[in-house]
mmCIF file of C-alpha atoms and ligand atoms in Angstrom:
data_model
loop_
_atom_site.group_PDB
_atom_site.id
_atom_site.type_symbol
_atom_site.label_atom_id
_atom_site.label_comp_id
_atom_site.label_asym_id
_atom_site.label_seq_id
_atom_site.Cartn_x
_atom_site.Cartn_y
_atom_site.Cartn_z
ATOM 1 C CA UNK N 55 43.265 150.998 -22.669
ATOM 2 C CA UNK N 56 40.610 148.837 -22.686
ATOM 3 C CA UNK N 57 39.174 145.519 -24.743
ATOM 4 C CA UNK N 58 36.338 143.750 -24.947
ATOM 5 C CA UNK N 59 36.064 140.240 -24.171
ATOM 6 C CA UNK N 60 33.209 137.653 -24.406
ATOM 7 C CA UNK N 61 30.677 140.278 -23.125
ATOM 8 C CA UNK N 62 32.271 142.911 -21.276
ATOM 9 C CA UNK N 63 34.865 145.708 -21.803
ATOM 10 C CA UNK N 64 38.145 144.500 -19.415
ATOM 11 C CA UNK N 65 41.249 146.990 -19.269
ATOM 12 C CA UNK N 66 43.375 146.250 -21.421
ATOM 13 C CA UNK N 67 46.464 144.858 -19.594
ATOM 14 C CA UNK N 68 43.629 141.943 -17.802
ATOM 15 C CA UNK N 69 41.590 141.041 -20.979
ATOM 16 C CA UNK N 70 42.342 137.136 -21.281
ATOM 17 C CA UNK N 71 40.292 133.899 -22.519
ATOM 18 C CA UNK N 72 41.376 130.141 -21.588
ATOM 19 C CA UNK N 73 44.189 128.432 -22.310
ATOM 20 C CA UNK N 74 41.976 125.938 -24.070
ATOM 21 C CA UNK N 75 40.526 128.168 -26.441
ATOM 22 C CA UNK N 76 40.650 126.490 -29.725
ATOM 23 C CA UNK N 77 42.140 129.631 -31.118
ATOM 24 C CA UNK N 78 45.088 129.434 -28.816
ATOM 25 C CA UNK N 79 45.662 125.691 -29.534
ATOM 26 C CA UNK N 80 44.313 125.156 -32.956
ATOM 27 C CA UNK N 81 43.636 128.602 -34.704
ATOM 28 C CA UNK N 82 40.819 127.877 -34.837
ATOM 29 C CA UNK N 83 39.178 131.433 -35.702
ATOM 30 C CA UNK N 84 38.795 134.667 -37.674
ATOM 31 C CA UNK N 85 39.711 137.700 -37.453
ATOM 32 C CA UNK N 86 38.976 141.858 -39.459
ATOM 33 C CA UNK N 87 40.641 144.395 -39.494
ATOM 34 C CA UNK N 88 38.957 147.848 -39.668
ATOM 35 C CA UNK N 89 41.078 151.307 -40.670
ATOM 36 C CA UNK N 90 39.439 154.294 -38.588
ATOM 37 C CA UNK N 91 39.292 157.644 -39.836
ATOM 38 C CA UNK N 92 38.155 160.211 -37.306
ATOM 39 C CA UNK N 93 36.732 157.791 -34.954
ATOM 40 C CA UNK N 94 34.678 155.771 -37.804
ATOM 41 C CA UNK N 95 35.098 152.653 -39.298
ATOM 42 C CA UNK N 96 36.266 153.260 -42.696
ATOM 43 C CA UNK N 97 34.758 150.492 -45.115
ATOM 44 C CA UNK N 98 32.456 148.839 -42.227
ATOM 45 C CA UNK N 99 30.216 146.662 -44.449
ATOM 46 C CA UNK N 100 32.491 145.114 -46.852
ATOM 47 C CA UNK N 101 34.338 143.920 -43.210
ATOM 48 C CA UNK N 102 31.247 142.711 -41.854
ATOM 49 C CA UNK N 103 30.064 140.328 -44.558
ATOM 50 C CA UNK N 104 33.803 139.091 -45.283
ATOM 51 C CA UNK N 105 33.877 138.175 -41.247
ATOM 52 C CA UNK N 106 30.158 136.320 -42.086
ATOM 53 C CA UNK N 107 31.275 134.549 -44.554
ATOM 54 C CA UNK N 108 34.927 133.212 -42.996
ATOM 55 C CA UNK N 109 32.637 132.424 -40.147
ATOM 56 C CA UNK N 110 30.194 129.849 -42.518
ATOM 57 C CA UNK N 111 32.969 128.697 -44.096
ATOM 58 C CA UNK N 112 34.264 127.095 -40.685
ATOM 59 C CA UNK N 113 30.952 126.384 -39.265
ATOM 60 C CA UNK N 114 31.435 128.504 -36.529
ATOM 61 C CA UNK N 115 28.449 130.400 -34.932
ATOM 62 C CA UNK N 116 27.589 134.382 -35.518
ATOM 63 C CA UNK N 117 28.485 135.009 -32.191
ATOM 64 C CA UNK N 118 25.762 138.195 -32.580
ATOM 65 C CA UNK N 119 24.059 140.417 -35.261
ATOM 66 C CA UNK N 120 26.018 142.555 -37.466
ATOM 67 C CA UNK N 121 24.298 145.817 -35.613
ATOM 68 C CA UNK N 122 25.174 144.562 -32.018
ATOM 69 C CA UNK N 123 28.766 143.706 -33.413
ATOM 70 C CA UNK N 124 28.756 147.582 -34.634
ATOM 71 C CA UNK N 125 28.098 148.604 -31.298
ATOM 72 C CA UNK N 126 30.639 146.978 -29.638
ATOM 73 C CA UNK N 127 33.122 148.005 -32.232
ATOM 74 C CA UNK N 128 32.357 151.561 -31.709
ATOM 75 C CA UNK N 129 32.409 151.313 -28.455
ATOM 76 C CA UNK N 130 35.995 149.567 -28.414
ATOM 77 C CA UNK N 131 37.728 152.963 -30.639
ATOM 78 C CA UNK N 132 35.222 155.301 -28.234
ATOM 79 C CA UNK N 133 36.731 153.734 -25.020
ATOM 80 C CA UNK N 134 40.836 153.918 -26.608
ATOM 81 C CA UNK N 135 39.582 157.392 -27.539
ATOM 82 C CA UNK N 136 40.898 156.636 -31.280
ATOM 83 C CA UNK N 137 40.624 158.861 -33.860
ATOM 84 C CA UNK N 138 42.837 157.514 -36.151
ATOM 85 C CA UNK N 139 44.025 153.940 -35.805
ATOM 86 C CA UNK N 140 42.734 150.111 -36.141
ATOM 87 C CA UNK N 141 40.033 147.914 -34.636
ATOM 88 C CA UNK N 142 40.956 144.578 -34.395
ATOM 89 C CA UNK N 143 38.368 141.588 -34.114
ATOM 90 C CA UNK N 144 38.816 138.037 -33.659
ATOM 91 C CA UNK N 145 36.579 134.880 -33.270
ATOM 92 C CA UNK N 146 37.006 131.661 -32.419
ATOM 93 C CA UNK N 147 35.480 128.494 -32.106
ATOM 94 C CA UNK N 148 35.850 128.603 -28.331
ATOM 95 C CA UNK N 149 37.048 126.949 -25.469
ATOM 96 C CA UNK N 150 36.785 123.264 -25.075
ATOM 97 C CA UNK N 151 38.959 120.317 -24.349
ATOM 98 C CA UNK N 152 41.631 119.788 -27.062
ATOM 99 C CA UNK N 153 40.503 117.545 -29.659
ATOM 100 C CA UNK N 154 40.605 118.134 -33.301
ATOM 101 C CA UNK N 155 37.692 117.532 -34.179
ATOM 102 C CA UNK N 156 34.957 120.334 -33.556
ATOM 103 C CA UNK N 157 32.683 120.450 -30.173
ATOM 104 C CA UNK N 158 29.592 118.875 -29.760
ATOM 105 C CA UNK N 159 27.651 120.157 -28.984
ATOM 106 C CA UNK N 160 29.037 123.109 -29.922
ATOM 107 C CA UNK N 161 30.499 125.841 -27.513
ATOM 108 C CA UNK N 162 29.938 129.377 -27.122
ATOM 109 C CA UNK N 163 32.225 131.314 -29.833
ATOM 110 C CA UNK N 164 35.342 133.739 -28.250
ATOM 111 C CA UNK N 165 35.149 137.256 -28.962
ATOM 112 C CA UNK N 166 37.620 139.745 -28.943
ATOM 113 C CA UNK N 167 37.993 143.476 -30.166
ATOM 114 C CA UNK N 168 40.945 146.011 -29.731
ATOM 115 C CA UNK N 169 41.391 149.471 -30.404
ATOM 116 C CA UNK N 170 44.615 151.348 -30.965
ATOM 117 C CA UNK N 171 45.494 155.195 -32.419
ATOM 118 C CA UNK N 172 48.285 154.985 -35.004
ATOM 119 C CA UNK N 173 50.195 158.164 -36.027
ATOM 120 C CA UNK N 174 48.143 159.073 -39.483
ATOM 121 C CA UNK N 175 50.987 161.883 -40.237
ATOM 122 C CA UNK N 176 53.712 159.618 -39.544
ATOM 123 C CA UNK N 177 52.430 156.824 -41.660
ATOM 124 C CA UNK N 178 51.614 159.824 -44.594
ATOM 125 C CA UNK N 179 55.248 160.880 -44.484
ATOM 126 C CA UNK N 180 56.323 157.108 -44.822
ATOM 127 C CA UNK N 181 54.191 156.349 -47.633
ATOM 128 C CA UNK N 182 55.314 159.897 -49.747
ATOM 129 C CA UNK N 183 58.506 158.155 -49.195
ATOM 130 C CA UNK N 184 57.989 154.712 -50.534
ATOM 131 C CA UNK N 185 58.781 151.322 -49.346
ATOM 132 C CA UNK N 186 60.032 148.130 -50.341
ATOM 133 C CA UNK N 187 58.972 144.332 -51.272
ATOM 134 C CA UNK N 188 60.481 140.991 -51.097
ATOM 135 C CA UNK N 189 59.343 138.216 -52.491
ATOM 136 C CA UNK N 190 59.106 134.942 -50.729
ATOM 137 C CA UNK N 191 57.718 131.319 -52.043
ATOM 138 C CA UNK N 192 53.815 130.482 -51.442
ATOM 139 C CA UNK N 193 53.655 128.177 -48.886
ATOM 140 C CA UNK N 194 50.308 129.085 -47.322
ATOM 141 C CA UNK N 195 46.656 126.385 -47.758
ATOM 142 C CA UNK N 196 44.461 126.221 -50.409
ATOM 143 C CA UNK N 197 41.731 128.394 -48.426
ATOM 144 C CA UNK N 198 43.546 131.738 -47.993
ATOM 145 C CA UNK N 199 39.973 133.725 -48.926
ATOM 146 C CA UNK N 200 39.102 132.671 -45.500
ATOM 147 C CA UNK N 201 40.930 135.253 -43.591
ATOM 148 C CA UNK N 202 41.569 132.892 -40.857
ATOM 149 C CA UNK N 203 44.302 133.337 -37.574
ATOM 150 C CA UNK N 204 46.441 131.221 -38.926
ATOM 151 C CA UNK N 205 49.157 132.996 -39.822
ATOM 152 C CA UNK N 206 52.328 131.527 -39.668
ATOM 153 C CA UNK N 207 53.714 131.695 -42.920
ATOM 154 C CA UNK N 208 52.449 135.612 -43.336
ATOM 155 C CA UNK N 209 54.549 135.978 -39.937
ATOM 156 C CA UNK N 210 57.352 134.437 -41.638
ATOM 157 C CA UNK N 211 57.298 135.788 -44.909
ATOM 158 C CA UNK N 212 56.943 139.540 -42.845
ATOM 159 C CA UNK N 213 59.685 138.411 -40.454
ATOM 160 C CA UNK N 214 61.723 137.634 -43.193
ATOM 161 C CA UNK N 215 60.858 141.052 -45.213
ATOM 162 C CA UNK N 216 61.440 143.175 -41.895
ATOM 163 C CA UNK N 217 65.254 141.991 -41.521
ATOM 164 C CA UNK N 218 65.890 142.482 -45.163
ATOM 165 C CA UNK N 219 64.182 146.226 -44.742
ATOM 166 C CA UNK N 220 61.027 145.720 -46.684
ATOM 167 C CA UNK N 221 57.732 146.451 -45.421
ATOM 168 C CA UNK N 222 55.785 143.635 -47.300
ATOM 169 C CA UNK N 223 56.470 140.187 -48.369
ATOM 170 C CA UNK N 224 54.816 139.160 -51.818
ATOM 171 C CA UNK N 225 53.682 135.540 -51.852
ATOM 172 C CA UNK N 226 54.921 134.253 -55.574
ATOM 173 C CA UNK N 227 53.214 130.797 -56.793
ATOM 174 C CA UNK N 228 54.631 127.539 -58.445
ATOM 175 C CA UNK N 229 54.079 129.935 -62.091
ATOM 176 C CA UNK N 230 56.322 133.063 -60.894
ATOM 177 C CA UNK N 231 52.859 134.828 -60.317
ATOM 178 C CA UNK N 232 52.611 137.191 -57.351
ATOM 179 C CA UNK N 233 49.563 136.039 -55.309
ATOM 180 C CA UNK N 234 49.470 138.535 -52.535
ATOM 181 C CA UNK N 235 51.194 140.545 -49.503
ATOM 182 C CA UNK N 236 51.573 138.972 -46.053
ATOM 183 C CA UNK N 237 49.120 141.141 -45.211
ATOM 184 C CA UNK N 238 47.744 143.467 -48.056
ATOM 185 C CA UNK N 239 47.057 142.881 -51.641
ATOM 186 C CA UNK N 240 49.723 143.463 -54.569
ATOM 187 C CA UNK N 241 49.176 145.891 -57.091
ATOM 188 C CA UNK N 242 51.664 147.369 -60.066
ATOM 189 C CA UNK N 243 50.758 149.775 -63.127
ATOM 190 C CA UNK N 244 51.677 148.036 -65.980
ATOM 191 C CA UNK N 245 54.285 148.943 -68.993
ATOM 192 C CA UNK N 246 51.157 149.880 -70.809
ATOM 193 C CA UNK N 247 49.549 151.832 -67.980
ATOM 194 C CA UNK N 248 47.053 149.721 -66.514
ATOM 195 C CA UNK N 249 46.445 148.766 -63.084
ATOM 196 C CA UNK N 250 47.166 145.659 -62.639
ATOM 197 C CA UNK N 251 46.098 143.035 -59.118
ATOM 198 C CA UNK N 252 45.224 139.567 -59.116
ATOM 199 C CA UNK N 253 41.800 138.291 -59.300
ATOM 200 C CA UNK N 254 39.799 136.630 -56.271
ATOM 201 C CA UNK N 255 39.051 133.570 -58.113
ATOM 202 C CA UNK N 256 42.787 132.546 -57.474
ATOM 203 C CA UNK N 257 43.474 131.796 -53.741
ATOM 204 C CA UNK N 258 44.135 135.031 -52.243
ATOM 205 C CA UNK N 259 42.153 137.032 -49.493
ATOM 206 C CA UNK N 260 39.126 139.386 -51.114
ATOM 207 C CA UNK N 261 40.910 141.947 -49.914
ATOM 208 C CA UNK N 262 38.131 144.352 -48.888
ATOM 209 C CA UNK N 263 40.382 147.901 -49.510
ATOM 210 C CA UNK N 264 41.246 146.196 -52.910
ATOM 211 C CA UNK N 265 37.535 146.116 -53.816
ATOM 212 C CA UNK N 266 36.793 149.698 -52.851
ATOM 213 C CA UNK N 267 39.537 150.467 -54.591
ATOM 214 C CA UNK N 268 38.826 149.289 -57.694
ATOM 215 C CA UNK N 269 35.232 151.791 -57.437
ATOM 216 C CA UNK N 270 37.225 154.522 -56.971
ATOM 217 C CA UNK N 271 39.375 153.196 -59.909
ATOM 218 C CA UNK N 272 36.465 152.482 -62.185
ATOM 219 C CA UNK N 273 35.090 155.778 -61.967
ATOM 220 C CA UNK N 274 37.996 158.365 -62.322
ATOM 221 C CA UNK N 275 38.289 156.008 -65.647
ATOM 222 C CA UNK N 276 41.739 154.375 -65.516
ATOM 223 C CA UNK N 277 41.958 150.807 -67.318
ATOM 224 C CA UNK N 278 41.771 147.991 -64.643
ATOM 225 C CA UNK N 279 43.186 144.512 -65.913
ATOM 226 C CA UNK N 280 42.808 142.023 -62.931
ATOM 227 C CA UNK N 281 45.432 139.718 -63.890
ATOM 228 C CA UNK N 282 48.551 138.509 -62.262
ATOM 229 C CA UNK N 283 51.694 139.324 -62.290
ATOM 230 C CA UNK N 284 55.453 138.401 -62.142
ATOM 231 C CA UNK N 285 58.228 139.705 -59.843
ATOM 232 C CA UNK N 286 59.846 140.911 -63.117
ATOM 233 C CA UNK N 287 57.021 142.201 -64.520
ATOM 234 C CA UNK N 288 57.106 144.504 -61.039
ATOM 235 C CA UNK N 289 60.436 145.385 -61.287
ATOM 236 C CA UNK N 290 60.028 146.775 -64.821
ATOM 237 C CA UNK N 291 56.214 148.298 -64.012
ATOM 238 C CA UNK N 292 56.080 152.011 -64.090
ATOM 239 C CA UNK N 293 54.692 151.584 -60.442
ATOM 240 C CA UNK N 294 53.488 149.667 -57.672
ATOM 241 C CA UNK N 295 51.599 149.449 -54.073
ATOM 242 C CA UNK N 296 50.279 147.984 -51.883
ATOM 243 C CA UNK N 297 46.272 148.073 -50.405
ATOM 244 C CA UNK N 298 45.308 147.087 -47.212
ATOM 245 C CA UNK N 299 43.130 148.151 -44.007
ATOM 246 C CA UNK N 300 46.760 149.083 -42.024
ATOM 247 C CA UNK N 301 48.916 149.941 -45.165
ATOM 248 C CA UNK N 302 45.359 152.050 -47.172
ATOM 249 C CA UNK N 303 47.347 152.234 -50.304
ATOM 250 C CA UNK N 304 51.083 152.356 -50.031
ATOM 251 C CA UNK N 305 53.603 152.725 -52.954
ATOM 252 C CA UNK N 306 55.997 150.285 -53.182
ATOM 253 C CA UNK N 307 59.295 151.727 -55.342
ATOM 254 C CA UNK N 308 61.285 148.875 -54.611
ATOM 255 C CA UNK N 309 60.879 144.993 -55.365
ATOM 256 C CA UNK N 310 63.703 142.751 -54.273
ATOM 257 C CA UNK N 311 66.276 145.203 -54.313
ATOM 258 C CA UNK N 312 65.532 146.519 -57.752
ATOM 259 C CA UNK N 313 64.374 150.095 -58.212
ATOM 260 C CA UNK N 314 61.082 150.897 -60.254
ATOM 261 C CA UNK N 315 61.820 153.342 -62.256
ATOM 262 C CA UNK N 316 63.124 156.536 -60.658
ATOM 263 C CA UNK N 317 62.728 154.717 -57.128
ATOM 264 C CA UNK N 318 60.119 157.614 -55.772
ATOM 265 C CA UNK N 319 56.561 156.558 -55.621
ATOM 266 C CA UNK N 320 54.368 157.197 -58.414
ATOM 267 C CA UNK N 321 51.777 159.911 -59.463
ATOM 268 C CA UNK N 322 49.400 157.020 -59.681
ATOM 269 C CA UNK N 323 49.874 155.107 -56.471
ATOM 270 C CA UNK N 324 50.136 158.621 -54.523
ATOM 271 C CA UNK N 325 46.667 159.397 -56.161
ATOM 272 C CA UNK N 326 44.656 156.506 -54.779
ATOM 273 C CA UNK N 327 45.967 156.919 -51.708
ATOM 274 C CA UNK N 328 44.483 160.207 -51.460
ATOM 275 C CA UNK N 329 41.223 159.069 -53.218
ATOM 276 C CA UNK N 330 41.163 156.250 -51.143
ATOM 277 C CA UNK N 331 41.656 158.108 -47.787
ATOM 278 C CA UNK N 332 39.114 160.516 -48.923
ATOM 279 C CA UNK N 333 36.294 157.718 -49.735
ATOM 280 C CA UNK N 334 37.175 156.096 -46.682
ATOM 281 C CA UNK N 335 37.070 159.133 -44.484
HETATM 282 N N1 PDD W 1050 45.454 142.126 -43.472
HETATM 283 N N2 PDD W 1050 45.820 139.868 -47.974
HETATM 284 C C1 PDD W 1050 46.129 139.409 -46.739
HETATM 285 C C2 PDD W 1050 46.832 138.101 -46.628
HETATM 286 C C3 PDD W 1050 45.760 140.166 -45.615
HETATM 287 O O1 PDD W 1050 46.047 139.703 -44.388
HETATM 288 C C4 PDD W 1050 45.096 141.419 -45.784
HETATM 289 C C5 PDD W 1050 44.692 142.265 -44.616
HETATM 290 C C6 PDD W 1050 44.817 141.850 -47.089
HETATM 291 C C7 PDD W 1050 44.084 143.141 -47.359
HETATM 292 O O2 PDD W 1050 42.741 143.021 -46.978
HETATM 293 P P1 PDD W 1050 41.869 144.281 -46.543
HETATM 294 O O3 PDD W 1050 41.991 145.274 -47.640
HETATM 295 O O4 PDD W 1050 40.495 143.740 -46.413
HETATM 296 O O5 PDD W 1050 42.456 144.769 -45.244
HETATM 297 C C8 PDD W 1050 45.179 141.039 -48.155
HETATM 298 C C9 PDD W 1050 45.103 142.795 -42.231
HETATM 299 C C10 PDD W 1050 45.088 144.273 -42.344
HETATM 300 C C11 PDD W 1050 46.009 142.293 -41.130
HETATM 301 O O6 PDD W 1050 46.307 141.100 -41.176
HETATM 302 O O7 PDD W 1050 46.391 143.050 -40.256
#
């Protein structure tokens, strides 16, 4: 295997930046995450300007153009040889003595990109079997649109759903209201049949799956209210799922150890997958 570090592709097992990277004592960074469907990049723009604007938001540097960026992603899932997997890319603010306090002048930003296959037919057969939630308090900042490194209470909250069995843990606010997954967005169809997710004004990641969802919503006509949600709302919903670039759209048939409805996933969570994975493709 091989990565790609700060300029060049390294193997894998050798790829390394300083110990005084800011994103190593500070994290101090961003990162994407792409899906990859037959050795493309599924949903490569809406990545790209979410990974712009997380970078202005910190005032850290576009380490290079959005083209030369392509390149090197490409290059990373041609060199694994993936087909179907994730690319992984993460910037930081870069190496300089510890200080809070940003360089200056400023350094040169840290880049990093991975490639690695993942088992599509596995993951299909887990999804046509459903998966479970938890739901854990909100305890993240006030700028989780930024979809910075910082991710210790998502590794918590996932920690904590992995030992209970679950595959995601749902962030629920101070009002009851689900916010989002560790790391996907929440999603339920209603009592009254409408698909229901939270909207990106509240502070949540813009999650980009979520977005291209909602196209492929919008035009095969089903009734989109993007408003949030309680855990009990979920448990009584006819369905619910999950969207994200490593989960695509996963049912969910079980929130905090209460069934929804017949506890098999839904025909409307099993369809968006499958429109999703086809628009993505
Ligand atoms: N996570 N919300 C959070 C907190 C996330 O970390 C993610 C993605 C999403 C879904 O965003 P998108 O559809 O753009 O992938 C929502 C990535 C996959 C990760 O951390 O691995």
């Amino acid at each position: 295997r091989f990565a790609y570090v700060n300029g060049r592709f390294v193997r894998h097992g050798e790829a390394a930046v300083h110990i005084e990277d800011r994103g190593y004592q500070l994290a101090d960074g961003v990162y994407e995450v792409w899906a990859v469907f037959d050795g493309k990049l599924a949903d490569a723009e809406g990545h790209f300007a979410r990974l712009w604007r997380s970078l202005d938001e910190l005032r850290i540097a576009h380490p290079m153009s959005e083209a030369a960026l392509t390149m090197v992603l490409r290059e990373a899932v041609r060199r694994n040889k993936v087909r179907e997997g994730l690319c992984y890319l993460q910037v930081t603010r870069g190496v300089a003595r510890r200080d809070h306090a940003f360089p200056n002048p400023a350094v040169l930003p840290s880049v990093v990109v991975t490639a690695r296959s993942l088992d599509r037919a596995a993951s299909e057969a887990k999804a046509a079997q459903g998966a479970s939630v938890i739901s854990v308090q909100e305890n993240r900042w006030g700028r989780c649109d930024i979809k910075s490194i910082g991710l210790l209470p998502n590794a918590l909250a996932k920690q904590a759903a992995r030992e209970r069995g679950a595959i995601e843990a749902w962030f629920v606010d101070d009002m009851g209201l689900v916010t989002e997954g560790a790391s996907s967005n929440a999603w339920i169809v209603d009592a009254e049949g409408a698909l229901r997710t939270r909207d990106t004004n509240a502070n949540i990641l813009r999650g980009v799956t979520r977005y291209t969802l909602l196209d492929v919503i919008r035009e095969s006509g089903m009734v989109i209210n993007e408003k949030p949600f309680t855990i009990a709302e979920a448990q009584s919903a006819r369905e619910a799922f999950i969207t994200g670039a490593g989960s695509l759209v996963t049912p969910i048939v079980q929130v905090d150890g209460v069934k929804l409805g017949d506890g098999k996933p839904g025909p409307v969570a099993k369809r968006l997958r499958a429109l999703y994975i086809e628009r993505a493709r």
